[in-house]
CSV table of C-alpha atoms in Angstrom, one decimal:
chain,number,residue,atom,x,y,z
A,163,MET,CA,136.6,27.6,99.4
A,164,ALA,CA,133.6,25.6,100.8
A,165,GLU,CA,130.6,25.0,98.6
A,166,GLY,CA,128.2,27.9,98.9
A,167,LEU,CA,130.9,30.4,100.1
A,168,HIS,CA,132.8,31.0,96.9
A,169,ALA,CA,131.0,34.3,96.3
A,170,ALA,CA,130.7,35.4,99.9
A,171,PRO,CA,132.4,38.6,101.1
A,172,LEU,CA,134.2,36.9,103.9
A,173,GLY,CA,138.0,37.3,103.5
A,174,LYS,CA,137.7,39.8,100.7
A,175,GLN,CA,138.2,43.6,100.5
A,176,SER,CA,134.9,45.3,100.7
A,177,ASN,CA,133.8,48.9,100.0
A,178,THR,CA,131.7,50.7,102.6
A,179,PRO,CA,128.1,50.8,101.3
A,180,GLU,CA,126.3,54.1,101.6
A,181,VAL,CA,123.1,53.1,99.9
A,182,TYR,CA,120.6,50.6,101.3
A,183,ASP,CA,121.1,47.3,99.6
A,184,ALA,CA,119.4,44.1,100.7
A,185,GLY,CA,121.4,42.2,98.1
A,186,LEU,CA,124.4,42.4,100.4
A,187,LEU,CA,123.0,39.7,102.6
A,188,TYR,CA,124.6,36.4,101.6
A,189,PRO,CA,122.8,33.0,102.3
A,190,VAL,CA,124.8,30.0,103.3
A,191,PRO,CA,123.0,26.6,103.0
A,192,ARG,CA,122.8,24.8,106.3
A,193,ALA,CA,123.1,21.6,104.3
A,194,ILE,CA,126.8,22.2,103.9
A,195,GLY,CA,127.6,21.6,107.6
A,196,ARG,CA,124.8,19.1,108.1
A,197,LYS,CA,126.2,16.9,105.3
A,198,LEU,CA,129.1,16.1,107.6
A,199,LEU,CA,126.6,14.7,110.1
A,200,LYS,CA,124.6,12.9,107.4
A,201,LEU,CA,121.7,15.2,108.2
A,202,GLU,CA,121.4,17.2,105.0
A,203,ASP,CA,118.2,15.3,103.8
A,204,LYS,CA,116.4,15.5,107.2
A,205,GLN,CA,113.3,17.5,107.6
A,206,ALA,CA,113.0,19.9,110.5
A,207,GLU,CA,111.0,17.5,112.6
A,208,GLU,CA,113.6,14.8,112.0
A,209,LEU,CA,116.6,16.7,113.3
A,210,PRO,CA,118.0,15.5,116.6
A,211,PHE,CA,118.4,19.0,117.9
A,212,LEU,CA,116.6,22.3,118.1
A,213,GLY,CA,118.0,25.9,118.5
A,214,GLU,CA,118.5,29.2,116.8
A,215,ASP,CA,121.2,31.6,115.6
A,216,VAL,CA,121.5,34.6,117.9
A,217,TRP,CA,123.2,37.7,116.6
A,218,ASN,CA,124.0,40.8,118.8
A,219,CYS,CA,124.5,43.7,116.4
A,220,TYR,CA,126.2,46.6,118.2
A,221,GLU,CA,126.7,48.7,115.1
A,222,ALA,CA,123.2,49.3,113.8
A,223,SER,CA,122.3,52.8,112.7
A,224,TRP,CA,119.9,54.5,110.3
A,225,LEU,CA,118.3,57.9,109.8
A,226,ASP,CA,114.8,58.9,111.0
A,227,LYS,CA,112.4,60.6,108.7
A,228,ASN,CA,114.0,64.0,109.4
A,229,GLY,CA,117.5,62.7,108.5
A,230,TRP,CA,118.8,62.4,112.1
A,231,PRO,CA,120.8,59.4,113.1
A,232,ASN,CA,119.5,56.6,115.3
A,233,ARG,CA,122.1,54.3,116.8
A,234,VAL,CA,120.8,51.0,118.4
A,235,ILE,CA,121.8,47.6,119.5
A,236,LEU,CA,119.9,44.8,117.7
A,237,GLU,CA,119.3,41.2,118.6
A,238,VAL,CA,118.5,39.0,115.7
A,239,ARG,CA,117.2,35.4,116.2
A,240,ILE,CA,117.0,33.0,113.3
A,241,SER,CA,115.5,29.5,113.7
A,242,CYS,CA,117.9,26.6,113.0
A,243,TYR,CA,115.2,25.1,110.8
A,244,THR,CA,115.6,27.7,108.0
A,245,PRO,CA,117.3,26.4,104.8
A,246,ASN,CA,120.1,29.0,105.1
A,247,LEU,CA,122.0,31.0,107.6
A,248,VAL,CA,123.3,34.5,106.9
A,249,GLU,CA,127.0,34.9,106.4
A,250,SER,CA,128.4,37.2,109.1
A,251,LYS,CA,130.3,39.8,107.1
A,252,SER,CA,127.4,40.2,104.7
A,253,LEU,CA,125.2,41.0,107.7
A,254,LYS,CA,127.6,43.6,108.9
A,255,LEU,CA,127.8,45.2,105.4
A,256,TYR,CA,124.0,45.1,105.1
A,257,LEU,CA,123.6,46.9,108.4
A,258,ASN,CA,126.2,49.5,107.2
A,259,SER,CA,124.2,50.1,104.1
A,260,LEU,CA,121.4,51.5,106.4
A,261,ASN,CA,123.6,54.2,107.9
A,262,PHE,CA,122.4,56.9,105.5
A,263,HIS,CA,118.9,55.5,104.7
A,264,ARG,CA,115.8,57.3,106.0
A,265,PHE,CA,113.0,55.3,107.6
A,266,GLU,CA,109.6,56.7,108.6
A,267,SER,CA,110.0,55.1,112.0
A,268,SER,CA,112.1,52.6,113.9
A,269,GLU,CA,109.2,50.1,113.5
A,270,VAL,CA,109.5,50.5,109.7
A,271,ALA,CA,113.3,50.0,109.9
A,272,ILE,CA,112.9,46.8,112.0
A,273,ALA,CA,110.2,45.4,109.7
A,274,THR,CA,112.5,46.1,106.7
A,275,ILE,CA,115.4,44.3,108.3
A,276,CYS,CA,113.2,41.4,109.3
A,277,ALA,CA,111.8,41.0,105.8
A,278,ASP,CA,115.2,41.2,104.1
A,279,LEU,CA,116.6,38.5,106.5
A,280,HIS,CA,113.6,36.3,106.0
A,281,LYS,CA,114.1,36.4,102.2
A,282,THR,CA,117.8,35.5,102.7
A,283,VAL,CA,117.4,32.6,105.1
A,284,GLY,CA,114.1,31.2,103.8
A,285,GLY,CA,111.8,29.0,105.8
A,286,ALA,CA,108.3,29.5,107.1
A,287,GLU,CA,109.2,31.2,110.4
A,288,PRO,CA,110.5,34.8,110.0
A,289,PRO,CA,113.5,36.0,112.0
A,290,SER,CA,113.0,37.9,115.2
A,291,VAL,CA,114.6,41.4,115.2
A,292,THR,CA,114.5,43.4,118.5
A,293,ILE,CA,116.0,46.7,119.6
A,294,LEU,CA,118.0,45.9,122.8
A,295,SER,CA,119.1,49.4,123.5
A,296,VAL,CA,118.0,52.7,122.1
A,297,GLU,CA,118.1,55.0,125.1
A,298,PRO,CA,121.4,57.0,125.3
A,299,ALA,CA,120.9,57.4,129.1
A,300,LEU,CA,121.7,53.7,129.4
A,301,LEU,CA,125.2,54.3,128.0
A,302,THR,CA,125.9,57.7,129.6
A,303,PRO,CA,128.0,57.9,132.7
A,304,LYS,CA,126.5,59.7,135.7
A,305,ALA,CA,127.1,63.4,135.8
A,306,TRP,CA,127.5,63.5,132.0
A,307,ILE,CA,124.9,65.1,129.7
A,308,CYS,CA,124.0,63.3,126.5
A,309,VAL,CA,123.5,65.7,123.5
A,310,ASP,CA,122.2,63.1,121.1
A,311,ASP,CA,118.7,64.5,121.0
A,312,CYS,CA,119.9,68.1,120.5
A,313,PHE,CA,120.0,68.3,116.7
A,314,GLY,CA,117.9,71.5,116.3
A,315,LEU,CA,114.7,71.2,114.3
A,316,ASP,CA,115.5,74.0,111.9
A,317,THR,CA,118.8,72.5,110.7
A,318,GLU,CA,119.5,69.9,108.0
A,319,LEU,CA,122.3,67.6,109.0
A,320,ALA,CA,125.4,67.4,106.8
A,321,PHE,CA,127.5,64.3,106.8
A,322,ASP,CA,130.8,65.8,105.7
A,323,CYS,CA,133.3,67.0,108.3
A,324,ASP,CA,132.6,70.7,109.1
A,325,ASP,CA,133.9,72.3,112.3
A,326,SER,CA,132.2,75.6,111.3
A,327,VAL,CA,128.9,74.2,112.7
A,328,LEU,CA,130.4,74.4,116.3
A,329,SER,CA,129.3,77.4,118.3
A,330,THR,CA,128.8,78.7,121.8
A,331,GLN,CA,125.6,79.9,123.4
A,332,MET,CA,124.7,83.5,123.0
A,333,PRO,CA,126.2,85.7,125.8
A,334,THR,CA,123.8,87.0,128.4
A,335,SER,CA,123.6,90.7,129.5
A,336,ASP,CA,126.3,89.9,132.1
A,337,GLY,CA,128.7,88.5,129.4
A,338,PRO,CA,129.6,85.0,128.2
A,339,ASN,CA,127.9,82.1,129.9
A,340,VAL,CA,130.9,80.4,131.4
A,341,VAL,CA,130.3,76.8,132.6
A,342,THR,CA,132.0,73.7,133.7
A,343,GLU,CA,130.3,70.7,132.2
A,344,ARG,CA,130.6,67.2,130.8
A,345,LEU,CA,129.0,66.4,127.5
A,346,VAL,CA,128.8,63.1,125.7
A,347,SER,CA,127.6,61.8,122.3
A,348,HIS,CA,127.2,58.2,121.2
A,349,LEU,CA,126.8,59.0,117.5
A,350,LEU,CA,130.4,59.1,116.5
A,351,ARG,CA,131.0,57.1,113.3
A,352,THR,CA,134.2,57.4,111.3
A,353,LEU,CA,135.9,55.1,108.7
A,354,CYS,CA,138.9,52.9,109.6
A,355,PRO,CA,141.9,54.0,107.4
A,356,VAL,CA,142.9,50.3,107.1
A,357,THR,CA,139.7,48.5,106.2
A,358,GLY,CA,137.5,51.4,105.1
A,359,GLN,CA,134.7,50.1,107.3
A,360,PRO,CA,132.8,52.1,110.0
A,361,ASP,CA,134.1,52.4,113.5
A,362,TRP,CA,131.7,53.5,116.2
A,363,GLY,CA,132.4,55.2,119.5
A,364,SER,CA,131.3,57.8,122.1
A,365,VAL,CA,132.8,61.3,122.4
A,366,LEU,CA,133.2,62.5,126.0
A,367,LEU,CA,134.0,66.2,126.4
A,368,GLU,CA,134.8,67.9,129.7
A,369,TYR,CA,135.6,71.6,129.7
A,370,ARG,CA,135.3,74.9,131.4
A,371,GLY,CA,134.6,78.0,129.3
A,372,PRO,CA,131.8,79.7,127.3
A,373,ALA,CA,128.9,77.2,127.1
A,374,ILE,CA,129.0,75.1,123.9
A,375,ASP,CA,125.8,75.1,122.0
A,376,ARG,CA,124.8,71.4,122.4
A,377,ALA,CA,122.9,71.2,119.2
A,378,SER,CA,126.0,72.4,117.3
A,379,LEU,CA,128.2,69.8,119.1
A,380,CYS,CA,125.8,67.0,118.1
A,381,ARG,CA,125.7,68.2,114.5
A,382,TYR,CA,129.5,68.3,114.4
A,383,VAL,CA,129.9,64.7,115.7
A,384,CYS,CA,127.4,63.6,113.0
A,385,SER,CA,129.3,65.5,110.3
A,386,LEU,CA,132.2,63.0,110.9
A,387,ARG,CA,130.4,60.1,109.5
A,388,ARG,CA,132.5,59.9,106.3
A,389,GLU,CA,135.7,61.0,107.9
A,390,THR,CA,138.7,58.6,107.7
A,391,GLY,CA,140.9,58.2,110.8
A,392,PHE,CA,141.6,56.3,113.9
A,393,HIS,CA,139.5,57.3,116.9
A,394,GLU,CA,142.7,57.5,119.0
A,395,ASN,CA,143.8,60.4,116.8
């Protein structure tokens, strides 16, 4: 294996991290590739190019201070003048390690990610980490209702599959509240039965019947975060 990659997670079986761990980030010296161009000893101002690494991270998620999931798309930009780049699988594993970690705010989460990456890649200029999409409405088809903000303030979320949390709305004096509606959640996270790594998706539910309590549907989708299985099943 190439110098600097012998201990990298790439190409190896990896467990799914459930605890925040900045040590999962793996630095790869840029000098490895630049040696082929006879540029390994050049200072930043001497390089015949400029640029940056741009990562679009579609599987970023953490818990807010109340323990409720946030799912976002991140853009990470790292200057080409840093001594190291970050190995791709290690970045994925690192982001997975945030899935059950609570942050006081999204700003604190972004600052933490930025600091961890800066420590990994080195250099004077810190990476740029930006949330590209955080609004479920941007992902939700028209005429569908997103339930991702319907957790219920009085309920602690559980992350082990539990269909008993599903419920319907209380009937009115005229009987059950029968509706026809389309509900969607973008918080589905399960584990691939082959790799053991997280798969992300959206659940779209169209039905007619007694109105489903939307908070209970959101809690149920979140309870699948440790469930193993293909989404197609």
